[in-house]
Amino acid sequence: MAAQSQLARFGSLQGKRVFVTGGGSGIGESIVEAFAEQGAKVAFIDIAVDASLSLCEKIALAGYEKPVFRECDIRDIPALQDVMRSIAADIGDFDVLVNNAGNDQRHTPEEVTLEFWNDRIAINQRPMFFTCQAVIEGMKKKGGGSIINLGSTSWHIANGGYPVYTTTKASVSGLTRGLARDLGPYNIRVNTVTPGWVMTERQLQLWVDEEGEKLIDRSQCLKGRVQPWHVARMVLFLASDDGAMCSAQEFIVDGGWA
C-alpha cells in the first residue's frame, strides 16, 4: 500500500457507523481496514471466521478501534437481517453500507444446473437488495447515508467462463440506479464501485498465471496491478462527504481496461 501519510484523510468518516459484507479477506478486508484507519466504527460479516477474527486483532493492534465481526452466510436472508438489526442495536444505525461479498467461481454454460443458478443468485445478487432494505430506515432517521455496491468489469468486457456471475454483476447497476432514485429524497446516495482484475490472494492463487499477466499487460492502460486498497480508496471517497453529490453512478477501478 502507498505510504499512509500520502493518502487522503476524510474527516467526515470519523465516528461513522459502517457495515461491510464479506469483509474478512480480499477487497473486503482492505475496505474494513481503510474505514477503521479513518476512525469509523466498522462492523462486517463473513463466513471465513478465522481470517475475520485475525483481521479484527490486526486492526486493534495497529491502534484503531476493533471492528465488530459476526459470522453470517448471506444466502440466509432472515439470518442476515437479524445480524444487521442486532449490530445496529449495539452500535447505532448505519451511515454507510458496503455490499462487497460475492463469489466468482468459474463455470461453463453447459454445466449450470438450476441448483447452481439459484445458489449463485443467493450469493451475488439477492443479499444486496436486502442489506440495502435493512439500512433505509436508519439512514432516514440520520438524515442521509451512503450505499456502495460492488460491481465487476467482467460483463463490461464480455468475459466468458462464468455467465451466472456476469449476469448477477450486471444487475448491480440496475439496483444502484433504481434505489438511487427512490432514496435520493432522503439524502441517501447509492453508487456502484466496479473493480477490474484485482490482485487478491484468491485471484493470485487460482487464476493469475503467466497468460493472465500477459492479458493484464495488453488490456490495462496503466502498467501496474490493481490492488485491493485501490478499490477501498474509491469506496472511502463515496462514503465520505467529499462524494456528497455523487449518486446513481458507477465508478470503475481497473487500470483503464473496461
Tab-separated table of N, CA and C in Angstrom, residues 62 81 98 101 110 117 121 123 137 153 164 207 221 233 245 258:
chain	number	residue	atom	x	y	z
A	62	ALA	N	-2.983	-2.337	15.608
A	62	ALA	CA	-2.461	-1.163	14.903
A	62	ALA	C	-2.905	0.140	15.562
A	81	GLN	N	-30.686	-10.417	8.053
A	81	GLN	CA	-31.497	-9.333	8.604
A	81	GLN	C	-31.363	-9.254	10.126
A	98	VAL	N	-21.610	-1.136	2.633
A	98	VAL	CA	-20.785	-1.575	1.508
A	98	VAL	C	-21.115	-3.029	1.209
A	101	ALA	N	-19.561	-8.670	-0.614
A	101	ALA	CA	-19.481	-10.134	-0.685
A	101	ALA	C	-19.891	-10.657	-2.052
A	110	GLU	N	-22.891	-24.919	-20.076
A	110	GLU	CA	-23.442	-26.273	-20.156
A	110	GLU	C	-23.579	-26.944	-18.792
A	117	TRP	N	-27.515	-22.248	-10.324
A	117	TRP	CA	-28.021	-20.911	-10.650
A	117	TRP	C	-28.608	-20.236	-9.417
A	121	ILE	N	-27.236	-16.810	-7.455
A	121	ILE	CA	-28.117	-15.662	-7.232
A	121	ILE	C	-28.193	-15.351	-5.749
A	123	ILE	N	-26.000	-15.743	-3.552
A	123	ILE	CA	-24.760	-15.143	-3.044
A	123	ILE	C	-24.518	-13.762	-3.644
A	137	GLU	N	-34.332	2.681	6.854
A	137	GLU	CA	-34.998	3.435	7.918
A	137	GLU	C	-33.998	4.121	8.828
A	153	THR	N	-16.137	-5.577	-13.713
A	153	THR	CA	-15.957	-5.251	-15.126
A	153	THR	C	-16.161	-6.461	-16.023
A	164	VAL	N	-23.216	-16.984	-15.056
A	164	VAL	CA	-24.153	-16.633	-13.980
A	164	VAL	C	-23.594	-15.467	-13.172
A	207	TRP	N	-6.014	-17.939	-10.548
A	207	TRP	CA	-6.185	-17.558	-11.947
A	207	TRP	C	-5.114	-16.651	-12.550
A	221	CYS	N	-4.662	0.219	-19.473
A	221	CYS	CA	-3.925	1.405	-19.922
A	221	CYS	C	-2.713	1.648	-19.030
A	233	ARG	N	-10.056	2.764	-1.574
A	233	ARG	CA	-9.955	4.231	-1.553
A	233	ARG	C	-11.128	4.876	-2.284
A	245	MET	N	-22.462	14.795	-3.771
A	245	MET	CA	-23.396	14.902	-4.895
A	245	MET	C	-23.199	13.784	-5.923
A	258	ALA	N	-11.645	-1.536	-18.949
A	258	ALA	CA	-13.016	-1.624	-19.495
A	258	ALA	C	-13.325	-0.476	-20.445
